[in-house]
C-alpha positions as protocol buffer text, in pm:
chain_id: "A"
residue {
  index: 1
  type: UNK
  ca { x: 541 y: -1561 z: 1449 }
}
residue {
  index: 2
  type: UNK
  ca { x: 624 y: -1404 z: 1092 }
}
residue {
  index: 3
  type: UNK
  ca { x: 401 y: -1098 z: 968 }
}
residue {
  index: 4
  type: UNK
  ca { x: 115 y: -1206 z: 818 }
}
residue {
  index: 5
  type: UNK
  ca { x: 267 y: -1051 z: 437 }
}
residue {
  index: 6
  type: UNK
  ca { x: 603 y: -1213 z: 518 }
}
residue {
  index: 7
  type: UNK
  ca { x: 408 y: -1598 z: 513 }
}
residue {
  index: 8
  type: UNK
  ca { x: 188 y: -1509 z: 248 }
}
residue {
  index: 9
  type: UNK
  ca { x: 524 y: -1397 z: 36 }
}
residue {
  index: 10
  type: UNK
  ca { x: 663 y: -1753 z: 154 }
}
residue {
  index: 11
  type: UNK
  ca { x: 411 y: -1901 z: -34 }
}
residue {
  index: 12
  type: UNK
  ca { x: 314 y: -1717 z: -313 }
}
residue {
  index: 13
  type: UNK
  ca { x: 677 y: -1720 z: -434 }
}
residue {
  index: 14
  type: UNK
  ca { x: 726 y: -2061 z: -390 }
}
residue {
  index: 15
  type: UNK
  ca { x: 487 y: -2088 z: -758 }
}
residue {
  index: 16
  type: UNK
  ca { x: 1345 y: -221 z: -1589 }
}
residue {
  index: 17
  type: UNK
  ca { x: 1119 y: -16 z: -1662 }
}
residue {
  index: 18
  type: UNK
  ca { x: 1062 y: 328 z: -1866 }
}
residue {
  index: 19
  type: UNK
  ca { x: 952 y: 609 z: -1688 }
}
residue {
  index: 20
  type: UNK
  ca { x: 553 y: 669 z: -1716 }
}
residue {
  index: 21
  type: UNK
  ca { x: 429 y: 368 z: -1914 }
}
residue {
  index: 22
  type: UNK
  ca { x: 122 y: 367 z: -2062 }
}
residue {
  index: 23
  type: UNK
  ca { x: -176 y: 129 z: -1951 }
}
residue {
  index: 24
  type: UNK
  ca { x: -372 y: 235 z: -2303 }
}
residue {
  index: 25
  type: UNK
  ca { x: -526 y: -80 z: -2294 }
}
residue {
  index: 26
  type: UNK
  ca { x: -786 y: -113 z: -2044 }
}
residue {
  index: 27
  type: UNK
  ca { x: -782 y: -409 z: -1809 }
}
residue {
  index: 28
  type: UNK
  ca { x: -434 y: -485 z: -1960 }
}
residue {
  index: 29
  type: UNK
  ca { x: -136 y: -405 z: -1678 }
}
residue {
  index: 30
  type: UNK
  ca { x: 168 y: -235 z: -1783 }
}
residue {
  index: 31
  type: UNK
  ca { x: 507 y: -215 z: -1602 }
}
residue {
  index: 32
  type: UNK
  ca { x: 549 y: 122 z: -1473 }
}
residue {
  index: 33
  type: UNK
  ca { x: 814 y: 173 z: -1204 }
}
residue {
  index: 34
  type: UNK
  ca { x: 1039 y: 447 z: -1340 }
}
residue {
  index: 35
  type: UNK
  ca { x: 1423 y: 351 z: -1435 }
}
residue {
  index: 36
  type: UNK
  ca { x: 1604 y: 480 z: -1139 }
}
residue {
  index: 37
  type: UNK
  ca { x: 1366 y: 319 z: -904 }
}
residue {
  index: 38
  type: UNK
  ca { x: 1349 y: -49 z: -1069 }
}
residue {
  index: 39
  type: UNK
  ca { x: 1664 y: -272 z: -959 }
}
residue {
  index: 40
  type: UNK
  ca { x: 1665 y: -650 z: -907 }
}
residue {
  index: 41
  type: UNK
  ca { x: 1498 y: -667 z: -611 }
}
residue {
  index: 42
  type: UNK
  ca { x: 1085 y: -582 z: -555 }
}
residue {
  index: 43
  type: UNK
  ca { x: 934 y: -214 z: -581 }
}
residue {
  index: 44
  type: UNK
  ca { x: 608 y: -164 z: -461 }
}
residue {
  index: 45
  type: UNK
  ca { x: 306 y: 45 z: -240 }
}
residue {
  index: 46
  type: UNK
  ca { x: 406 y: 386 z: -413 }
}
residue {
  index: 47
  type: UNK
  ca { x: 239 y: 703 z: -271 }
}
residue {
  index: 48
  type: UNK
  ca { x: 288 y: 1086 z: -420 }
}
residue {
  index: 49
  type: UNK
  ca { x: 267 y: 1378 z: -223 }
}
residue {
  index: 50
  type: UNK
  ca { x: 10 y: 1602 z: -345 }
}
residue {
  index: 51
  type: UNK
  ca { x: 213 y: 1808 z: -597 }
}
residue {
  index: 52
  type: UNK
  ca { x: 352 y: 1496 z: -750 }
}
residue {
  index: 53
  type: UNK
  ca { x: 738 y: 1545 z: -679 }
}
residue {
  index: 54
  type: UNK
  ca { x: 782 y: 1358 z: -468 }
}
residue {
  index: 55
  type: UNK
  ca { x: 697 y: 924 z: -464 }
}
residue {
  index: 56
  type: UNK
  ca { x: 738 y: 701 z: -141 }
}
residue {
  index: 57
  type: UNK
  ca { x: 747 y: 359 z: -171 }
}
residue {
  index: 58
  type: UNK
  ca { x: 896 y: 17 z: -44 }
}
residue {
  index: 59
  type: UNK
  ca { x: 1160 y: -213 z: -131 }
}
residue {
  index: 60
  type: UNK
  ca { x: 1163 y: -531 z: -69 }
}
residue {
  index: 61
  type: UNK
  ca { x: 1415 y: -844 z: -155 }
}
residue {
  index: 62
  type: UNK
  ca { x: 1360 y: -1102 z: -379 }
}
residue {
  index: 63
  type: UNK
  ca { x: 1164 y: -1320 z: -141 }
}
residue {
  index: 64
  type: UNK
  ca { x: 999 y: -1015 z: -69 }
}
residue {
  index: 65
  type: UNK
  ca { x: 1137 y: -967 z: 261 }
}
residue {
  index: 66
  type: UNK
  ca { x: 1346 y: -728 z: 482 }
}
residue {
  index: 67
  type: UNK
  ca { x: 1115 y: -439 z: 365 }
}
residue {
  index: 68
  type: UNK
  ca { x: 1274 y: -105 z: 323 }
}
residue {
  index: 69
  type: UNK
  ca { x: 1125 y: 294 z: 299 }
}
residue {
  index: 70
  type: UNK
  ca { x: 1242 y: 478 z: 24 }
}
residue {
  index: 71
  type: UNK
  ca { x: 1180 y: 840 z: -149 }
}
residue {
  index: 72
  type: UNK
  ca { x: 1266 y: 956 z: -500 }
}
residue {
  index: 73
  type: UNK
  ca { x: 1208 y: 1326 z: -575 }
}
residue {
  index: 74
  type: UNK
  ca { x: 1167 y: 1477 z: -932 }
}
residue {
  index: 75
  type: UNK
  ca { x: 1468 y: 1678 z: -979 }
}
residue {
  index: 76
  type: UNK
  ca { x: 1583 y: 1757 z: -1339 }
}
residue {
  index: 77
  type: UNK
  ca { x: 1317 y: 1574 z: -1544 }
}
residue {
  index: 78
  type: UNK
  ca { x: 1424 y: 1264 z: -1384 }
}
residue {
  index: 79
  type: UNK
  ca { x: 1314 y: 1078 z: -1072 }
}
residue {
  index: 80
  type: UNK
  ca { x: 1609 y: 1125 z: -839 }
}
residue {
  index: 81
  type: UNK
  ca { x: 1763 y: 773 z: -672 }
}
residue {
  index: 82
  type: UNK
  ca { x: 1587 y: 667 z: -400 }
}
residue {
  index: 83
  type: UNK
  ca { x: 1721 y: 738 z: -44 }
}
residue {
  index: 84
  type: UNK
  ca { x: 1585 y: 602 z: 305 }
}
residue {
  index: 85
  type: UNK
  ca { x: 1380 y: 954 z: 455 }
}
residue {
  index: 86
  type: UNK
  ca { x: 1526 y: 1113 z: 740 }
}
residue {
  index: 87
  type: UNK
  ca { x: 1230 y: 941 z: 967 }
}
residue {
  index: 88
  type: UNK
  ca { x: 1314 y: 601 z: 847 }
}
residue {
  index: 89
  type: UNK
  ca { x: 1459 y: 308 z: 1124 }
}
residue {
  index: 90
  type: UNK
  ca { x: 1806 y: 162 z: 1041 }
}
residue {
  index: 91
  type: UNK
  ca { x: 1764 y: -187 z: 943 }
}
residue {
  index: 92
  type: UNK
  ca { x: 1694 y: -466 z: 1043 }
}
residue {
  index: 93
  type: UNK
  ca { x: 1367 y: -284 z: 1191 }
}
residue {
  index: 94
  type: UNK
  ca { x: 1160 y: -338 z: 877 }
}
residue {
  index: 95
  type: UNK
  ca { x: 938 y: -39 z: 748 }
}
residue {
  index: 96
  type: UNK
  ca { x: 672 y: -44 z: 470 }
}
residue {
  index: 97
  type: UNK
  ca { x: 347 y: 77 z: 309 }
}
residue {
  index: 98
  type: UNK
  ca { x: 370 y: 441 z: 269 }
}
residue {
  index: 99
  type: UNK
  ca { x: 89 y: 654 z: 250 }
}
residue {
  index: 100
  type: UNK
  ca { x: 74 y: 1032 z: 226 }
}
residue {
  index: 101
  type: UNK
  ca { x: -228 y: 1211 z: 304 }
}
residue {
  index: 102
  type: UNK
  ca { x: -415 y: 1383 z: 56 }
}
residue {
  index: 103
  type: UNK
  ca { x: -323 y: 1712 z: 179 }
}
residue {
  index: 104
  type: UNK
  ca { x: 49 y: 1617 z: 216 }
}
residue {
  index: 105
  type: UNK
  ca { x: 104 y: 1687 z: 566 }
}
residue {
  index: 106
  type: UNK
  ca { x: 125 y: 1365 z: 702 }
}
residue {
  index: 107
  type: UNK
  ca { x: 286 y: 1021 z: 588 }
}
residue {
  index: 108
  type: UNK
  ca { x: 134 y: 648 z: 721 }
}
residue {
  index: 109
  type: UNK
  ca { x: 343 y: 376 z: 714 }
}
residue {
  index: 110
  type: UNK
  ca { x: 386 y: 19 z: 916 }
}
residue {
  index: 111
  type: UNK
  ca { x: 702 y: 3 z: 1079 }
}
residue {
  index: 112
  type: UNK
  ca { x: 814 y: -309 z: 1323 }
}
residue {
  index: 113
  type: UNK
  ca { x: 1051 y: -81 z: 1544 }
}
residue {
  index: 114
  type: UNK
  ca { x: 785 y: -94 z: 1831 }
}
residue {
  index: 115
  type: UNK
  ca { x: 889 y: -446 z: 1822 }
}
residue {
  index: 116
  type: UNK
  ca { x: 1238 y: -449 z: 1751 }
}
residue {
  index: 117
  type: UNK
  ca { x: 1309 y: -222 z: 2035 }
}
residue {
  index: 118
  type: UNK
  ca { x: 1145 y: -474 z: 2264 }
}
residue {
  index: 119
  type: UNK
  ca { x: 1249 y: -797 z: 2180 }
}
residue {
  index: 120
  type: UNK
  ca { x: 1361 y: -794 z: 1859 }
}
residue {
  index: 121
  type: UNK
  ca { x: 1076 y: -876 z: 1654 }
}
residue {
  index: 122
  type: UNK
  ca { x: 918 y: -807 z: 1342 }
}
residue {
  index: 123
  type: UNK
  ca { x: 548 y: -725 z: 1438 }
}
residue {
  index: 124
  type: UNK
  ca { x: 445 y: -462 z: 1210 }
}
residue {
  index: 125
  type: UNK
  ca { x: 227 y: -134 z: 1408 }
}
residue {
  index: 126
  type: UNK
  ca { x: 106 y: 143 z: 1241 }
}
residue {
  index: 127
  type: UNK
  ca { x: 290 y: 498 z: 1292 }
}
residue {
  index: 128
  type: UNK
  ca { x: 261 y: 844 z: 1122 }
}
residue {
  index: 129
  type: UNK
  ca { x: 513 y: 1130 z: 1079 }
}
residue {
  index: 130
  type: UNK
  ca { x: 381 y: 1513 z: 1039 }
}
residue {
  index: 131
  type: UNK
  ca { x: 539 y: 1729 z: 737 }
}
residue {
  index: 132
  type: UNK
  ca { x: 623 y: 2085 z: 857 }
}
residue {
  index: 133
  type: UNK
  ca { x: 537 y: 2395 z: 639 }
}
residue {
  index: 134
  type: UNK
  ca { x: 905 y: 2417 z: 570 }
}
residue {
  index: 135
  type: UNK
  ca { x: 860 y: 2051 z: 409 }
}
residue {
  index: 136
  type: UNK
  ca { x: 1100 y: 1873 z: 685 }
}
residue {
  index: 137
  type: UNK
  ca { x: 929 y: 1580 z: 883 }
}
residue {
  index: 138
  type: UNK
  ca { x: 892 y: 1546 z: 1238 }
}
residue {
  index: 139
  type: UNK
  ca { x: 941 y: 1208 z: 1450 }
}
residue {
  index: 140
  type: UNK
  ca { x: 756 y: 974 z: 1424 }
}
residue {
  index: 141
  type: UNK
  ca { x: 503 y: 822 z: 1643 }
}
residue {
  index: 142
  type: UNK
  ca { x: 315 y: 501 z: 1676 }
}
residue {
  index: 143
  type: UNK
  ca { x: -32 y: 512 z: 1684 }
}
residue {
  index: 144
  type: UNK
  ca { x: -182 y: 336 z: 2017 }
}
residue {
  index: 145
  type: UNK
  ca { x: -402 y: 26 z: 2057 }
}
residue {
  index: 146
  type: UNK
  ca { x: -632 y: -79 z: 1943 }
}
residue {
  index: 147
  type: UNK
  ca { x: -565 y: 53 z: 1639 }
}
residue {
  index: 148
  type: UNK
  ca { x: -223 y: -144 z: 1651 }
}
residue {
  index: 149
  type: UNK
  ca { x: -239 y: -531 z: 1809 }
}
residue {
  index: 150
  type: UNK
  ca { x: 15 y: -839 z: 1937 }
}
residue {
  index: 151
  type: UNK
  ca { x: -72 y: -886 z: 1503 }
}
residue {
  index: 152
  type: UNK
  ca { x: 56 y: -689 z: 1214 }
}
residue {
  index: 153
  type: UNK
  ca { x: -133 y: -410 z: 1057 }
}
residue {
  index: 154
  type: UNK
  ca { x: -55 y: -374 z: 663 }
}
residue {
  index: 155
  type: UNK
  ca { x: -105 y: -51 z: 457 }
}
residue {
  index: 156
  type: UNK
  ca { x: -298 y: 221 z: 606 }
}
residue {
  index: 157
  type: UNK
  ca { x: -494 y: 443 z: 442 }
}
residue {
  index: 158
  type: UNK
  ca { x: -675 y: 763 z: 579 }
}
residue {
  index: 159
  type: UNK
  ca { x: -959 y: 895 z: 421 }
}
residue {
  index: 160
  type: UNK
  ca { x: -1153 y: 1232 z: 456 }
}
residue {
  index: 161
  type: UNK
  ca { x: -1283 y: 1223 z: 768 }
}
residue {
  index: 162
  type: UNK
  ca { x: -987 y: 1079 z: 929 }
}
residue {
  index: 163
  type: UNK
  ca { x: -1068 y: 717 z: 1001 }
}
residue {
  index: 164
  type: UNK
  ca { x: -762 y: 455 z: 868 }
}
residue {
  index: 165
  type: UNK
  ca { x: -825 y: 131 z: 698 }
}
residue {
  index: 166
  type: UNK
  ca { x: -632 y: -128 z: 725 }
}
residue {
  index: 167
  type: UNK
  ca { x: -512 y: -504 z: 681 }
}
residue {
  index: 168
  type: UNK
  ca { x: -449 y: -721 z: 1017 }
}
residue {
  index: 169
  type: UNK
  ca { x: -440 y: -1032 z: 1145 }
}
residue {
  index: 170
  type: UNK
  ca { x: -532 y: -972 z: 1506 }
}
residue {
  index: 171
  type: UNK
  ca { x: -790 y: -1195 z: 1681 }
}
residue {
  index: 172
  type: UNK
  ca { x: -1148 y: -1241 z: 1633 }
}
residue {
  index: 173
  type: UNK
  ca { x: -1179 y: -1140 z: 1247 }
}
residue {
  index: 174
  type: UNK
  ca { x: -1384 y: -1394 z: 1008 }
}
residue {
  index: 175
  type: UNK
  ca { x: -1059 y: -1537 z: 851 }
}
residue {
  index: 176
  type: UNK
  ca { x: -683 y: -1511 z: 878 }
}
residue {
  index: 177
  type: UNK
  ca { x: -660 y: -1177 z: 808 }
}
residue {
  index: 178
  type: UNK
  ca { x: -933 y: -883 z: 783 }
}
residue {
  index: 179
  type: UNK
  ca { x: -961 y: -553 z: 703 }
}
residue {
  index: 180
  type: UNK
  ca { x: -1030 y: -258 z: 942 }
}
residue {
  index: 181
  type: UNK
  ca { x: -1179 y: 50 z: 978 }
}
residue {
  index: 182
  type: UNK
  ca { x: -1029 y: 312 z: 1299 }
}
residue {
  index: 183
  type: UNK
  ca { x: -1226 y: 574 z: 1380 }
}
residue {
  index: 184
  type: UNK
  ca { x: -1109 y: 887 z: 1560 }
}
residue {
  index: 185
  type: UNK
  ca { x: -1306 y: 980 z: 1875 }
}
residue {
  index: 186
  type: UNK
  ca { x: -1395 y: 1289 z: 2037 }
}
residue {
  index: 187
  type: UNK
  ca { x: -1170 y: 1207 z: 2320 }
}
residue {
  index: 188
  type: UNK
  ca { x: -872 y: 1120 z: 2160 }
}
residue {
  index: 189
  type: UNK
  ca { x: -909 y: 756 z: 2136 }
}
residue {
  index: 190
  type: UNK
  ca { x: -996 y: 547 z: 1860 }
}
residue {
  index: 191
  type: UNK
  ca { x: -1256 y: 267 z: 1780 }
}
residue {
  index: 192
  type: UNK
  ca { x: -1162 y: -36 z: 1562 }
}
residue {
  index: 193
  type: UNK
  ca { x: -1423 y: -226 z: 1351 }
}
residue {
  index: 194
  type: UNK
  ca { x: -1402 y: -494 z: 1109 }
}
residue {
  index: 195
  type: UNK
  ca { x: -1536 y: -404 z: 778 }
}
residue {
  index: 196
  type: UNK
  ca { x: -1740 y: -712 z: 805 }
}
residue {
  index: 197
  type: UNK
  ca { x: -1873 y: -910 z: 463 }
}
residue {
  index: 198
  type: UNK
  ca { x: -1792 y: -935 z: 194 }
}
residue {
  index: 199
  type: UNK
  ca { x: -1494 y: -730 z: 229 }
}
residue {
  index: 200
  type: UNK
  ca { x: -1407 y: -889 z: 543 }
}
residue {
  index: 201
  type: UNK
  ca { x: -1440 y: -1300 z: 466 }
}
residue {
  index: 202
  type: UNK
  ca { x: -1352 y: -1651 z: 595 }
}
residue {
  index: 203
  type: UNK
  ca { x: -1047 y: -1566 z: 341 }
}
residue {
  index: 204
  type: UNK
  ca { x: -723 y: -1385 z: 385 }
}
residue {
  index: 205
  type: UNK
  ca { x: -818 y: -1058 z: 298 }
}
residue {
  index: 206
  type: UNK
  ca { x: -482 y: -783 z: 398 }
}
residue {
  index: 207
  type: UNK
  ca { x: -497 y: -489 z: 198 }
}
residue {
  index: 208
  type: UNK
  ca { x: -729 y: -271 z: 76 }
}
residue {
  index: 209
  type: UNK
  ca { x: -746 y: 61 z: -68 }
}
residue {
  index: 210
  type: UNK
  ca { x: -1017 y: 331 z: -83 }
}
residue {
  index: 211
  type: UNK
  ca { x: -1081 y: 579 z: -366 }
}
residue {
  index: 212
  type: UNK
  ca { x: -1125 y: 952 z: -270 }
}
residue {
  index: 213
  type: UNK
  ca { x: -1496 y: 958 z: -287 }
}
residue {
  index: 214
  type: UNK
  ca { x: -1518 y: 626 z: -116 }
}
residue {
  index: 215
  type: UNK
  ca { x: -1697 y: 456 z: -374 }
}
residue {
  index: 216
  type: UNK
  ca { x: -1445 y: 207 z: -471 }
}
residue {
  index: 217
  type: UNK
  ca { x: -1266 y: -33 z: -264 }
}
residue {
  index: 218
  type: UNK
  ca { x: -962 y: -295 z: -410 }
}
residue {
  index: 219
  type: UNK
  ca { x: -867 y: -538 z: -173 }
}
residue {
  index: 220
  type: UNK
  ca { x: -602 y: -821 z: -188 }
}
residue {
  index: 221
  type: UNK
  ca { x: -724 y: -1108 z: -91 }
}
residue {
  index: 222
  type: UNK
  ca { x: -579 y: -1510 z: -87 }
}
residue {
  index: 223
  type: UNK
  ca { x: -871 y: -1678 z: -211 }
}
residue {
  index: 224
  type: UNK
  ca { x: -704 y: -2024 z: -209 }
}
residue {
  index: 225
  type: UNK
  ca { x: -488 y: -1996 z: -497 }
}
residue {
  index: 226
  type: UNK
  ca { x: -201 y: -1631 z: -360 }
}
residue {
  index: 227
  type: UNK
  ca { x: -308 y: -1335 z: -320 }
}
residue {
  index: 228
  type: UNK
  ca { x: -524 y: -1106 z: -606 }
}
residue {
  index: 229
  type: UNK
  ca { x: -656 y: -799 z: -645 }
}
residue {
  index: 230
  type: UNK
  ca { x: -1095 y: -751 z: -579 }
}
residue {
  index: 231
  type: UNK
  ca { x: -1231 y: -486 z: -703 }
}
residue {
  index: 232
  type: UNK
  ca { x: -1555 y: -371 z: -459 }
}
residue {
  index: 233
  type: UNK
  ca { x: -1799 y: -77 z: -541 }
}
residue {
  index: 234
  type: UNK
  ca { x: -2052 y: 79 z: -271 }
}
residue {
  index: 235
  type: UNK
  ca { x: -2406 y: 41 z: -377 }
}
residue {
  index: 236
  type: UNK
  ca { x: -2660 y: 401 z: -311 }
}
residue {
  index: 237
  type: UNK
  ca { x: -2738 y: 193 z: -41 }
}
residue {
  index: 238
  type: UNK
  ca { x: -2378 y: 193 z: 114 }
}
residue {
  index: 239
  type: UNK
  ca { x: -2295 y: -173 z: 96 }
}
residue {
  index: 240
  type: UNK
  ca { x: -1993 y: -320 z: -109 }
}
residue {
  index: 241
  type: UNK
  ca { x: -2038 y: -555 z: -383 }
}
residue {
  index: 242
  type: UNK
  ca { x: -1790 y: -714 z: -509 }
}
residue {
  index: 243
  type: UNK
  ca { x: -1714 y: -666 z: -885 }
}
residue {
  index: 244
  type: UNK
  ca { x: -1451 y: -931 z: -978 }
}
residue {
  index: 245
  type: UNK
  ca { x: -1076 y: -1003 z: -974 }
}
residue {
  index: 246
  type: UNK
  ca { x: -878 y: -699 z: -1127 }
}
residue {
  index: 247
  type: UNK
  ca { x: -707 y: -818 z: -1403 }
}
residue {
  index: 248
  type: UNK
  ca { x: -311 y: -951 z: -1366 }
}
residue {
  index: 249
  type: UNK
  ca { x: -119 y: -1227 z: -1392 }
}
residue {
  index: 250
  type: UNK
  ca { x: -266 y: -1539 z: -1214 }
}
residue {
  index: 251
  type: UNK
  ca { x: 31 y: -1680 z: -1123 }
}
residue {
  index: 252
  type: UNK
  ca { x: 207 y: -1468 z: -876 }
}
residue {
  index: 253
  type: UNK
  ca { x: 82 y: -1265 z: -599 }
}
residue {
  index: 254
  type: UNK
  ca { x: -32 y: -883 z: -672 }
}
residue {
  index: 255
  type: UNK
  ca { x: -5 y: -627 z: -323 }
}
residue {
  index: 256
  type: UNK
  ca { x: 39 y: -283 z: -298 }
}
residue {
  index: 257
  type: UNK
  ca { x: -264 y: -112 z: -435 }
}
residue {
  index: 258
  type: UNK
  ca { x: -321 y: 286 z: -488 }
}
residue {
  index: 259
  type: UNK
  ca { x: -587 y: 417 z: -678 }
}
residue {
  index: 260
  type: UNK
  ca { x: -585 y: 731 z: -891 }
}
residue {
  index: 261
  type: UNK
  ca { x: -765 y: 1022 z: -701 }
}
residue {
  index: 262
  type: UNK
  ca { x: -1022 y: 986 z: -968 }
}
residue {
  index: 263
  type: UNK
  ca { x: -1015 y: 601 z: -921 }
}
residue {
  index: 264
  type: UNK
  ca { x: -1004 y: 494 z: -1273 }
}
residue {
  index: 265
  type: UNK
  ca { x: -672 y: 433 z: -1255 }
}
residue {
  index: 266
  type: UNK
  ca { x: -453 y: 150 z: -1068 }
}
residue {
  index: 267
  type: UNK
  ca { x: -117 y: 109 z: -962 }
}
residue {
  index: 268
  type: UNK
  ca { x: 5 y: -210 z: -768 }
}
residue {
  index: 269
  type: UNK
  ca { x: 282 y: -489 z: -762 }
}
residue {
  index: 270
  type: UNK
  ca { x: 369 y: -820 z: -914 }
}
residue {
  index: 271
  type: UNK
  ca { x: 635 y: -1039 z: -978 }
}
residue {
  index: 272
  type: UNK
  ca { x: 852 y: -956 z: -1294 }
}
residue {
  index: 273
  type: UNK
  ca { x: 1096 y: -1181 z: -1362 }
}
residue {
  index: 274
  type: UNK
  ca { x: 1247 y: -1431 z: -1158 }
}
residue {
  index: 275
  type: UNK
  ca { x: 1416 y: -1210 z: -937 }
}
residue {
  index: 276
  type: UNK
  ca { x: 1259 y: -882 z: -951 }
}
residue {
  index: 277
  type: UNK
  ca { x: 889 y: -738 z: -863 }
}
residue {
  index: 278
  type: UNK
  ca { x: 783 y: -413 z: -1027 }
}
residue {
  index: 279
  type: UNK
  ca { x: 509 y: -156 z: -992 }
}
residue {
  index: 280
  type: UNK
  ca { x: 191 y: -209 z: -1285 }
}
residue {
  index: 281
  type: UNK
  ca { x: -33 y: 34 z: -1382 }
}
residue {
  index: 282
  type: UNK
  ca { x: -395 y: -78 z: -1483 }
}
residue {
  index: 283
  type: UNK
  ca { x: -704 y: 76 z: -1672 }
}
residue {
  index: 284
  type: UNK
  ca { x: -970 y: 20 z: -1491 }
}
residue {
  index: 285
  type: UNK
  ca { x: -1255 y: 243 z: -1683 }
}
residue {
  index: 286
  type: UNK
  ca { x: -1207 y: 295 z: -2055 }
}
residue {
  index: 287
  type: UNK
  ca { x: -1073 y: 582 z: -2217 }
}
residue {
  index: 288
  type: UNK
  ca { x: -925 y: 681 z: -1846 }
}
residue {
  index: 289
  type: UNK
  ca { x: -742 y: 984 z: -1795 }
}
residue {
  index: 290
  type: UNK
  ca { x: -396 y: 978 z: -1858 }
}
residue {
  index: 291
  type: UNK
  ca { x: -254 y: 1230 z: -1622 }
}
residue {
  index: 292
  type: UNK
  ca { x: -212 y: 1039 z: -1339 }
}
residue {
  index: 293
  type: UNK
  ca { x: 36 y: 881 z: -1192 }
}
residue {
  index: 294
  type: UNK
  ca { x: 265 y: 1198 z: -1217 }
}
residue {
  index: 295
  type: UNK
  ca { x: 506 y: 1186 z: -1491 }
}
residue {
  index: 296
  type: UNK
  ca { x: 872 y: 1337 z: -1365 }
}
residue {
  index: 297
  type: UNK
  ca { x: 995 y: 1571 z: -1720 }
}
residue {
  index: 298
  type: UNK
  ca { x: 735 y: 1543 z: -1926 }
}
């Protein structure tokens, strides 16, 4: 069986950009993906390390397949052309979702070379790769069940006290894909919960991301019509309500999601063109602070 984001692509695609563009509007997306990063195939899930220089991210093709890990560096005023990092798989092991902890020492991503190496599959596991104080990576490693399952996991993301959320379709969730909290334990090991409702639905929910101060949740979801982007906020309380559909186009699928660290700010992916998918950057406060995402020579 396919990855669960490789048959949602199949059927939300059946219905160049400058560097730094502005979202001034709020609740109207811009395209943002710098120049030397935007070809004619599908940018998205961009990470920065914590200084700013440097931007992971994923390539996909135009059917938003055979996903790729790439790295562009700020050299010169100028994001540099994006190169597989040394940890990356050859293809066709396919490798996606960066995510780079907040204090830049390690990097999450999904990678399907568990899978590959077995029997040539394309299940997608979660693994992470440690940054060295000289700034070279180590290997990487993948993480063990039950974090990872006989399902795909989809963009992890690691928040301050360590636990990962995450988009899967394993068995037993409410829909056809959940989303997922791991929890580090004392011993070593690691519990897995579903975020439960409303995040967690009869829906396909797959992705979600978490602001720093875990207040705000955006999760893409196929409601019946491709996948969106829901916005959630956590009441004093500490339940989720959901606040509506982040504004984008309605007719092609949005994925990808990272917030600003301040969370008024929104970066994710949509179809631009008929061949090519870009990165979009979204207001989603008024008047929100313009210094993020990191400009490269200005």
């Amino acid at each position: 069986m396919k990855p669960l984001r490789l048959r949602l692509a199949a059927v939300a695609l059946a219905c160049l950009a400058a560097d730094g563009a502005s979202a001034a509007e709020t609740g109207t997306p811009q395209r943002w993906t710098p120049a030397p990063l935007s070809t004619d195939q599908y940018e998205s899930s961009p990470s920065f390390t914590p200084d700013g220089r440097e931007l992971f991210f994923m390539r996909a093709d135009r059917k938003f397949q055979s996903y790729r890990l790439l790295w562009s560096r700020c050299e010169n005023g100028r994001w540099s052309a994006p190169q597989a990092p040394p940890f990356a798989a050859p293809a066709p092991v396919l490798e996606a979702d960066p995510f780079v902890t907040p204090d830049g020492r390690q990097l999450y991503y999904v990678s399907s070379r568990h899978a590959h190496a077995i029997n040539g599959g394309d299940d997608l596991d979660i693994w992470v790769v440690d940054r060295g104080a000289d700034g070279r990576w180590g290997a990487p490693r993948r993480l063990p069940e039950p974090v990872n399952s006989s399902a795909s996991e989809l963009l992890p993301r690691v928040d301050s006290a360590g636990r990962i959320l995450f988009g899967s379709s394993r068995p037993g969730g409410f829909g056809q894909g959940d989303i997922y909290i791991a929890t580090p334990q004392a011993d070593g090991s690691w519990r897995v919960d579903n975020a439960g409702p409303p995040i967690s639905t009869s829906d396909n929910e797959y992705e979600a991301e978490l602001s720093r101060d875990g207040r705000t949740m955006v999760v893409v979801a196929d409601r019946g019509d491709r996948s969106h982007l829901y916005r959630y906020a956590r009441d004093t309380d500490g339940r989720w309500r959901e606040q509506g559909r982040i504004p984008a186009r309605a007719d092609v699928f949005q994925v990808g999601p990272l917030l600003s660290p301040d969370g008024e700010r929104l970066l994710f992916a949509q179809q631009d063109g008929e061949r090519s998918g870009e990165m979009f950057l979204v207001d989603l406060v008024p008047a929100a602070r313009e210094a993020w995402p990191p400009r490269c020579g200005r």
